[in-house]
Amino acid sequence: MDFRFSAEEEAFRARLRGWIERTTAEVFGRGDAIGASTASLLDVGDDSKWERLKEYHRRLYEAGYAALHWPKEYGGGGATLIEQAIYQDEVLSFGLPLYGCNQLAIDRIGPTLIFMGTQAQKDRYLPKMLTGEEIWCQGYSEPNAGSDLAGLQTRAVLDGDSFVVNGQKVWTSLAHRADWQVLLVRTDPEAPKHKGISYLLVDMKSPGITIRPLVQITGEAGFNEVFYDNVRVPKENLVGELNQGWQVSIATLMYERVSGGTRHPVERTINELIALSKQIEFDGMTANRHPYVRQKLSQFAIEARCLRLSRYRSLTAQLRGKIPGPESSFGKLFATELNLRVAMFADELLGSYSALDKGSFGAVEGGRWTQRALAARGLTIAAGSSEIQHNIIGERVLKLPKG
Ligand SMILES: Cc1cc2nc3c(=O)[nH]c(=O)nc-3n(C[C@H](O)[C@H](O)[C@H](O)COP(=O)(O)OP(=O)(O)OC[C@H]3O[C@@H](n4cnc5c(N)ncnc54)[C@H](O)[C@@H]3O)c2cc1C
């Protein structure tokens, strides 16, 4: 296989890189500030970070980069596999989010609507996902339904032209910023649990919705509890058939797991760790000269390269119009576990300094390594925990018997 890029592809990369350099400098600030600010941009509890991220999204859209992987007929870039791979590599190398401020809409909800929505739903929702005018969140998990998602209890009852929703969701990322939500509800409590679920599009400003932010161990409030008290949702906001929402939700989850494998800028983090190892002492010598540290860093770099190559493989399937299958669990599992090991190793290198968080006197690089270590575990849980990904790979890829 020839991994070299053509002259046109190199020109695309150069244009994109120039655009990112200019835009990040203008929106987020110059030099180290770019890395430092963008690394934590997904912590959207802070209003000023959120406004900058929205501004970045606006520019992404105007430049035609907001959804390179969507077909042109829906306002996307209709990019080739290679352009898409170049886009991901470049954006991640800057530590930027792949899809601006509307990650959930562009990486998973929009593609689900393109695949399974009605024409009216596509016309109504897709354009404002792209522009970032309408932000989306995903209401799946409940206090007693996470890994066992099909056990969800939030009820929706059809009453005339609308569903009436009652219940509670939890861990809903971005609910406090969102205009719209995809919501999984139980519409037939008598049916077997996977069969009585429906998939609704819900206006987050509807009367009866209450949102309570949850503060994470990092100190940010990125996700929420959401309560529904007789919330009316028009019947035309049902995606797919009534009681067939499980299939729709699985499509969204597969897109989510693909992006879960791509969205972590782990190669950039490893490069930053290499830079850090030149600055600090470990076991009586500069860390980057220590054999143990060198072995670890090389191993991380090899794994990150394998991850990049397997990302290209997932992209191939998507660009051929297929819904990603169980192989998307590989990327999600591998990327988030690698990210966790890198963060833990940074802690080991920093020794007692790793206890100093942002805002503390003496915190190394503003405490960003500590923040990363605190956030890394959550990423192995979001979008299906590592244990669940292992189960999926065991049963659906390796065909092992059910545990
Ligand atoms: C950062 C973050 C963002 C999130 N954002 C959203 C969001 O926007 N929308 C949303 O709906 N949800 C969101 N979630 C919730 C996430 O999907 C759930 O936390 C996840 O599915 C796990 O469910 P749970 O927390 O209920 O844990 P549980 O399902 O109770 O699991 C507890 C433990 O048991 C293990 N376990 C459970 N079942 C099995 C099994 N069969 N085999 C082996 N081990 C098992 C799990 O791996 C885990 O270690 C988010 C979570 C995080 C951390």
Coordinates of C-alpha atoms and ligand atoms in Angstrom, one line a residue:
M1 CA 0.0 0.0 0.0
D2 CA 1.3 3.5 -0.9
F3 CA 0.8 5.9 2.0
R4 CA 2.2 8.9 0.2
F5 CA -0.1 11.8 -0.5
S6 CA -0.7 13.3 -3.9
A7 CA 0.2 16.9 -4.8
E8 CA -3.5 17.9 -4.5
E9 CA -3.8 16.2 -1.1
E10 CA -0.6 18.0 0.2
A11 CA -2.1 21.3 -1.1
F12 CA -5.3 20.5 0.8
R13 CA -3.3 19.9 4.0
A14 CA -1.3 23.1 3.5
R15 CA -4.4 25.2 3.0
L16 CA -6.1 23.6 6.1
R17 CA -3.0 24.0 8.3
G18 CA -2.7 27.6 7.3
W19 CA -6.4 28.2 8.1
I20 CA -6.1 26.5 11.5
E21 CA -3.0 28.4 12.5
R22 CA -4.6 31.7 11.6
T23 CA -8.0 30.9 13.1
T24 CA -6.7 29.5 16.4
A25 CA -4.4 32.4 16.8
E26 CA -7.3 34.9 16.2
V27 CA -9.9 33.0 18.3
F28 CA -7.9 31.4 21.1
G29 CA -4.7 33.5 21.3
R30 CA -1.1 32.9 20.2
G31 CA 1.8 30.6 21.0
D32 CA 1.5 28.3 24.0
A33 CA -1.9 29.8 24.7
I34 CA -3.3 27.9 21.8
G35 CA -2.4 24.5 23.2
A36 CA -3.2 25.5 26.8
S37 CA -6.6 26.9 26.0
T38 CA -7.8 24.5 23.4
A39 CA -6.7 21.4 25.4
S40 CA -9.4 22.2 27.9
L41 CA -12.0 23.7 25.6
L42 CA -14.4 20.7 25.9
D43 CA -14.8 21.7 29.5
V44 CA -17.6 23.9 28.5
G45 CA -18.7 25.0 32.0
D46 CA -16.9 28.3 31.5
D47 CA -18.9 30.8 29.4
S48 CA -16.0 32.6 27.9
K49 CA -14.5 29.3 26.6
W50 CA -17.9 28.3 25.3
E51 CA -18.2 31.6 23.4
R52 CA -14.8 31.2 21.8
L53 CA -15.6 27.7 20.8
K54 CA -18.8 28.9 19.1
E55 CA -16.8 31.6 17.3
Y56 CA -14.4 28.9 16.1
H57 CA -17.3 26.8 14.9
R58 CA -18.7 29.8 13.0
R59 CA -15.5 30.1 11.1
L60 CA -15.2 26.4 10.6
Y61 CA -18.6 26.5 8.9
E62 CA -17.8 29.5 6.8
A63 CA -14.5 27.9 5.6
G64 CA -16.5 24.7 4.6
Y65 CA -14.8 22.5 7.2
A66 CA -17.7 22.0 9.6
A67 CA -18.7 18.5 8.3
L68 CA -16.3 17.4 5.6
H69 CA -17.6 13.8 6.0
W70 CA -21.3 14.6 5.3
P71 CA -22.6 14.2 1.7
K72 CA -22.7 17.5 -0.3
E73 CA -26.5 17.3 -0.7
Y74 CA -26.9 17.8 3.0
G75 CA -24.5 20.7 3.2
G76 CA -21.4 18.7 4.0
G77 CA -18.0 18.6 2.3
G78 CA -18.4 15.3 0.6
A79 CA -14.7 14.8 1.3
T80 CA -12.7 11.9 0.0
L81 CA -11.3 9.4 2.5
I82 CA -7.9 10.9 2.3
E83 CA -9.1 14.5 2.8
Q84 CA -11.1 13.3 5.8
A85 CA -8.1 11.6 7.3
I86 CA -5.9 14.7 6.7
Y87 CA -8.5 16.9 8.3
Q88 CA -8.6 14.7 11.4
D89 CA -4.8 14.5 11.7
E90 CA -4.4 18.2 11.3
V91 CA -7.2 19.3 13.7
L92 CA -6.1 16.8 16.3
S93 CA -2.5 17.8 16.0
F94 CA -3.6 21.3 17.2
G95 CA -5.6 19.7 20.1
L96 CA -8.8 21.1 18.7
P97 CA -12.2 19.4 18.8
L98 CA -13.0 17.8 15.4
Y99 CA -16.5 19.4 15.0
G100 CA -16.3 22.7 16.8
C101 CA -19.0 23.3 19.3
N102 CA -21.5 20.9 17.9
Q103 CA -19.6 17.6 18.3
L104 CA -22.6 15.4 19.0
A105 CA -24.7 16.8 16.2
I106 CA -22.1 16.5 13.5
D107 CA -20.4 13.3 14.4
R108 CA -23.4 11.2 15.3
I109 CA -26.9 12.7 15.4
G110 CA -26.7 14.3 11.9
P111 CA -25.4 11.1 10.3
T112 CA -28.2 9.2 12.1
L113 CA -30.8 11.6 10.6
I114 CA -29.2 11.4 7.2
F115 CA -29.5 7.6 7.4
M116 CA -32.8 7.2 9.1
G117 CA -34.7 10.5 9.4
T118 CA -37.6 11.7 7.2
Q119 CA -36.9 14.3 4.5
A120 CA -38.8 16.9 6.7
Q121 CA -36.5 16.1 9.6
K122 CA -33.4 16.4 7.4
D123 CA -34.6 19.7 6.0
R124 CA -35.5 21.1 9.4
Y125 CA -32.5 20.1 11.5
L126 CA -29.3 19.4 9.5
P127 CA -28.6 23.0 8.3
K128 CA -28.6 24.5 11.8
M129 CA -26.4 21.7 13.1
L130 CA -23.8 22.6 10.5
T131 CA -23.9 26.4 11.3
G132 CA -23.8 25.7 15.1
E133 CA -27.0 27.8 15.5
E134 CA -28.6 24.8 17.2
I135 CA -26.6 22.8 19.7
W136 CA -27.5 19.1 20.4
C137 CA -27.2 16.8 23.3
Q138 CA -27.9 13.1 23.8
G139 CA -30.4 11.8 26.4
Y140 CA -29.6 8.1 26.8
S141 CA -28.3 7.2 30.3
E142 CA -30.6 7.1 33.3
P143 CA -29.8 6.5 37.0
N144 CA -30.6 2.8 36.5
A145 CA -29.7 2.4 32.8
G146 CA -26.1 3.0 31.7
S147 CA -24.3 -0.1 30.4
D148 CA -27.7 -1.8 30.4
L149 CA -29.2 1.0 28.3
A150 CA -32.2 -1.0 27.2
G151 CA -33.4 -1.0 30.8
L152 CA -34.4 2.7 30.5
Q153 CA -37.6 3.8 32.2
T154 CA -38.3 7.3 30.9
R155 CA -41.9 7.0 29.6
A156 CA -43.6 8.6 26.6
V157 CA -47.3 8.2 26.0
L158 CA -48.9 9.2 22.7
D159 CA -51.7 11.7 23.4
G160 CA -53.3 13.1 20.2
D161 CA -50.6 14.7 18.1
S162 CA -47.8 14.6 20.7
F163 CA -46.0 12.3 23.0
V164 CA -46.0 13.2 26.7
V165 CA -42.7 12.4 28.4
N166 CA -42.0 11.8 32.1
G167 CA -38.8 10.6 33.7
Q168 CA -35.1 11.4 34.2
K169 CA -31.8 11.2 32.3
V170 CA -28.3 11.6 33.8
W171 CA -24.8 12.4 32.6
T172 CA -26.2 14.4 29.7
S173 CA -23.2 16.2 28.3
L174 CA -23.9 19.8 27.1
A175 CA -27.6 19.7 28.2
H176 CA -27.2 23.2 29.7
R177 CA -25.9 24.5 26.4
A178 CA -28.2 22.5 24.1
D179 CA -31.2 23.7 22.0
W180 CA -32.2 20.1 21.0
Q181 CA -31.8 16.6 22.3
V182 CA -32.1 13.1 21.0
L183 CA -34.1 11.3 23.6
L184 CA -34.6 7.5 24.2
V185 CA -38.0 6.8 25.8
R186 CA -40.0 3.7 26.6
T187 CA -43.2 3.7 24.5
D188 CA -44.3 0.1 25.1
P189 CA -43.7 -1.1 28.7
E190 CA -45.2 -4.5 28.0
A191 CA -42.8 -5.4 25.1
P192 CA -39.4 -7.1 25.7
K193 CA -37.0 -4.3 26.8
H194 CA -35.3 -3.7 23.4
K195 CA -38.6 -3.6 21.5
G196 CA -40.6 -1.0 23.4
I197 CA -38.2 2.0 22.9
S198 CA -38.6 5.0 20.7
Y199 CA -36.1 7.8 19.5
L200 CA -37.4 11.4 19.8
L201 CA -36.1 14.8 18.9
V202 CA -36.9 17.1 21.8
D203 CA -36.7 20.9 22.0
M204 CA -34.8 21.6 25.2
K205 CA -36.8 24.8 25.8
S206 CA -40.1 22.7 26.1
P207 CA -42.1 23.4 29.3
G208 CA -41.5 20.7 31.9
I209 CA -37.7 20.2 31.4
T210 CA -35.5 20.9 34.3
I211 CA -31.7 20.8 34.0
R212 CA -29.3 20.4 36.9
P213 CA -25.5 20.6 36.2
L214 CA -23.2 17.9 37.7
V215 CA -19.7 19.1 38.8
Q216 CA -17.0 16.6 37.7
I217 CA -13.8 15.7 39.6
T218 CA -12.0 18.3 37.3
G219 CA -14.1 21.1 38.8
E220 CA -16.0 21.7 35.5
A221 CA -19.7 21.2 35.0
G222 CA -19.9 19.6 31.5
F223 CA -22.8 17.3 32.1
N224 CA -26.2 17.3 33.8
E225 CA -29.2 15.6 35.2
V226 CA -32.3 16.3 33.1
F227 CA -35.9 15.8 34.5
Y228 CA -39.0 15.6 32.3
D229 CA -42.4 16.4 33.8
N230 CA -45.3 16.0 31.2
V231 CA -43.1 17.3 28.4
R232 CA -45.0 17.4 25.1
V233 CA -43.1 16.3 22.0
P234 CA -44.8 16.6 18.6
K235 CA -45.4 13.2 16.9
E236 CA -43.4 14.2 13.8
N237 CA -40.3 14.3 16.0
L238 CA -40.2 10.5 16.2
V239 CA -37.2 9.1 14.2
G240 CA -37.8 5.7 12.7
E241 CA -40.8 3.6 13.6
L242 CA -42.7 3.7 16.9
N243 CA -41.1 1.1 19.3
Q244 CA -38.2 0.6 16.9
G245 CA -35.9 3.2 18.5
W246 CA -33.3 0.7 19.6
Q247 CA -32.0 0.3 16.1
V248 CA -31.8 4.0 15.6
S249 CA -30.0 4.4 18.9
I250 CA -27.5 1.8 18.0
A251 CA -26.7 3.7 14.7
T252 CA -26.0 6.8 16.8
L253 CA -23.9 4.8 19.3
M254 CA -21.8 3.3 16.5
Y255 CA -21.0 6.7 15.0
E256 CA -20.2 7.9 18.6
R257 CA -17.8 5.0 19.1
V258 CA -16.0 5.8 15.9
S259 CA -15.6 9.4 17.0
G260 CA -14.7 8.2 20.5
G261 CA -11.7 6.5 18.8
T262 CA -10.7 9.6 16.8
R263 CA -11.5 12.6 19.0
H264 CA -8.7 12.3 21.5
P265 CA -5.6 14.2 20.4
V266 CA -3.4 11.4 21.9
E267 CA -0.5 11.9 19.5
R268 CA -0.4 15.5 20.4
T269 CA -0.5 14.6 24.1
I270 CA 2.4 12.2 23.7
N271 CA 4.4 14.9 21.9
E272 CA 3.8 17.2 24.7
L273 CA 4.9 14.5 27.2
I274 CA 8.1 14.1 25.2
A275 CA 8.6 17.9 25.4
L276 CA 7.9 17.7 29.2
S277 CA 10.4 14.9 29.6
K278 CA 13.2 17.2 28.4
Q279 CA 12.4 19.7 31.1
I280 CA 12.1 17.6 34.2
E281 CA 14.3 15.3 36.3
F282 CA 13.5 11.6 36.8
D283 CA 15.6 9.2 39.0
G284 CA 18.6 11.6 39.1
M285 CA 18.7 12.5 35.4
T286 CA 16.8 14.4 32.7
A287 CA 13.7 12.3 32.2
N288 CA 14.2 11.9 28.4
R289 CA 17.6 10.2 29.0
H290 CA 16.2 7.6 31.4
P291 CA 15.9 4.1 29.8
Y292 CA 12.6 3.4 31.5
V293 CA 11.1 6.7 30.3
R294 CA 12.4 6.2 26.8
Q295 CA 10.8 2.7 26.5
K296 CA 7.5 4.1 27.7
L297 CA 7.4 7.0 25.4
S298 CA 8.4 4.9 22.4
Q299 CA 5.7 2.3 23.2
F300 CA 3.1 5.1 23.4
A301 CA 4.2 6.6 20.1
I302 CA 3.9 3.2 18.4
E303 CA 0.4 2.6 19.8
A304 CA -0.7 6.1 18.7
R305 CA 0.5 5.4 15.2
C306 CA -1.5 2.1 15.1
L307 CA -4.5 4.0 16.3
R308 CA -4.2 6.5 13.5
L309 CA -4.0 3.7 10.9
S310 CA -7.0 1.9 12.3
R311 CA -8.9 5.2 12.2
Y312 CA -8.3 5.3 8.5
R313 CA -9.9 1.9 8.2
S314 CA -13.1 3.0 10.0
L315 CA -13.3 6.0 7.8
T316 CA -13.2 3.8 4.7
A317 CA -16.4 2.0 5.9
Q318 CA -18.2 5.3 6.6
L319 CA -17.3 6.9 3.4
R320 CA -18.7 3.9 1.5
G321 CA -22.0 4.8 3.1
K322 CA -21.9 2.0 5.7
I323 CA -22.9 2.4 9.4
P324 CA -19.9 1.6 11.5
G325 CA -20.1 -1.9 12.9
P326 CA -18.7 -3.5 16.1
E327 CA -15.2 -2.8 14.9
S328 CA -15.8 0.8 16.1
S329 CA -15.4 -0.6 19.6
F330 CA -11.7 -1.2 18.9
G331 CA -10.9 2.4 18.3
K332 CA -13.0 3.7 21.2
L333 CA -11.4 1.1 23.6
F334 CA -7.9 1.5 22.4
A335 CA -7.9 5.4 22.2
T336 CA -9.4 6.0 25.6
E337 CA -7.2 3.3 27.4
L338 CA -4.1 4.7 25.7
N339 CA -5.1 8.2 26.7
L340 CA -5.5 7.0 30.3
R341 CA -2.1 5.2 30.4
V342 CA -0.4 8.4 28.9
A343 CA -2.1 10.5 31.6
M344 CA -1.1 8.1 34.4
F345 CA 2.5 8.0 33.1
A346 CA 2.7 11.8 33.1
D347 CA 1.6 11.6 36.8
E348 CA 4.4 9.1 37.5
L349 CA 6.9 11.4 35.9
L350 CA 5.8 14.4 37.8
G351 CA 5.8 12.6 41.1
S352 CA 4.4 14.7 44.0
Y353 CA 4.0 17.7 41.6
S354 CA 1.1 15.8 40.0
A355 CA -1.0 16.6 43.0
L356 CA -0.9 20.3 42.2
D357 CA -4.0 21.2 40.2
K358 CA -4.7 24.3 38.1
G359 CA -4.5 27.5 40.2
S360 CA -2.0 25.9 42.7
F361 CA 1.3 27.5 43.2
G362 CA 4.1 25.4 41.6
A363 CA 1.6 23.4 39.3
V364 CA 3.5 22.2 36.3
E365 CA 2.3 23.8 33.0
G366 CA -0.7 25.3 34.8
G367 CA -1.8 22.0 36.2
R368 CA -2.9 20.7 32.8
W369 CA -1.4 17.2 33.3
T370 CA -3.3 16.9 36.6
Q371 CA -6.5 17.9 34.8
R372 CA -5.9 15.4 32.0
A373 CA -5.3 12.6 34.6
L374 CA -8.5 13.5 36.3
A375 CA -10.5 13.6 33.1
A376 CA -9.0 10.5 31.4
R377 CA -10.9 7.9 33.4
G378 CA -14.3 9.4 32.4
L379 CA -13.5 9.0 28.7
T380 CA -13.1 5.2 29.3
I381 CA -16.7 5.2 30.6
A382 CA -18.5 7.6 28.3
A383 CA -20.0 6.0 25.1
G384 CA -19.9 2.6 26.8
S385 CA -17.3 1.5 29.3
S386 CA -14.2 -0.4 28.5
E387 CA -15.7 -3.6 29.9
I388 CA -18.7 -3.2 27.6
Q389 CA -16.4 -2.7 24.6
H390 CA -14.5 -5.8 25.5
N391 CA -17.9 -7.7 25.7
I392 CA -18.9 -6.4 22.2
I393 CA -15.5 -7.3 20.7
G394 CA -15.6 -10.8 22.4
E395 CA -19.2 -11.6 21.3
R396 CA -19.6 -9.8 18.0
V397 CA -16.1 -9.7 16.5
L398 CA -14.5 -12.8 18.0
K399 CA -17.8 -14.7 18.2
L400 CA -17.1 -15.9 21.8
P401 CA -20.1 -17.2 23.7
K402 CA -22.1 -14.6 25.7
G403 CA -20.7 -14.1 29.2
Ligands
LIG1 C1 -17.6 12.0 30.4 C2 -18.9 11.4 30.3 C3 -19.9 11.9 29.4 C4 -21.1 11.3 29.3 N1 -22.1 11.8 28.4 C5 -23.3 11.2 28.3 C6 -24.3 11.8 27.4 O1 -24.1 12.9 26.8 N2 -25.5 11.2 27.3 C7 -25.8 10.1 28.0 O2 -26.9 9.5 27.8 N3 -24.8 9.5 28.8 C8 -23.6 10.0 28.9 N4 -22.7 9.5 29.8 C9 -23.0 8.3 30.5 C10 -22.3 7.0 30.0 O3 -22.9 6.5 28.8 C11 -22.5 5.9 31.2 O4 -21.8 6.4 32.3 C12 -22.0 4.6 30.7 O5 -22.8 4.0 29.7 C13 -21.9 3.6 31.9 O6 -23.1 3.5 32.6 P1 -23.2 3.7 34.2 O7 -22.5 5.0 34.5 O8 -24.6 3.6 34.6 O9 -22.4 2.5 34.8 P2 -22.9 1.0 35.1 O10 -23.6 0.6 33.8 O11 -23.7 1.0 36.3 O12 -21.5 0.3 35.2 C14 -20.8 0.2 36.4 C15 -19.6 -0.6 36.2 O13 -20.0 -2.0 35.9 C16 -19.4 -2.4 34.7 N5 -20.3 -3.3 33.9 C17 -21.6 -3.0 33.7 N6 -22.2 -4.0 33.0 C18 -21.2 -4.9 32.7 C19 -21.2 -6.1 32.0 N7 -22.2 -6.6 31.4 N8 -20.0 -6.8 31.9 C20 -18.8 -6.3 32.5 N9 -18.8 -5.1 33.2 C21 -20.0 -4.4 33.3 C22 -19.1 -1.1 33.9 O14 -18.0 -1.3 33.0 C23 -18.7 -0.2 35.0 O15 -17.3 -0.4 35.4 C24 -21.4 10.1 30.0 C25 -20.5 9.5 30.8 C26 -19.3 10.2 31.0 C27 -18.2 9.6 31.9

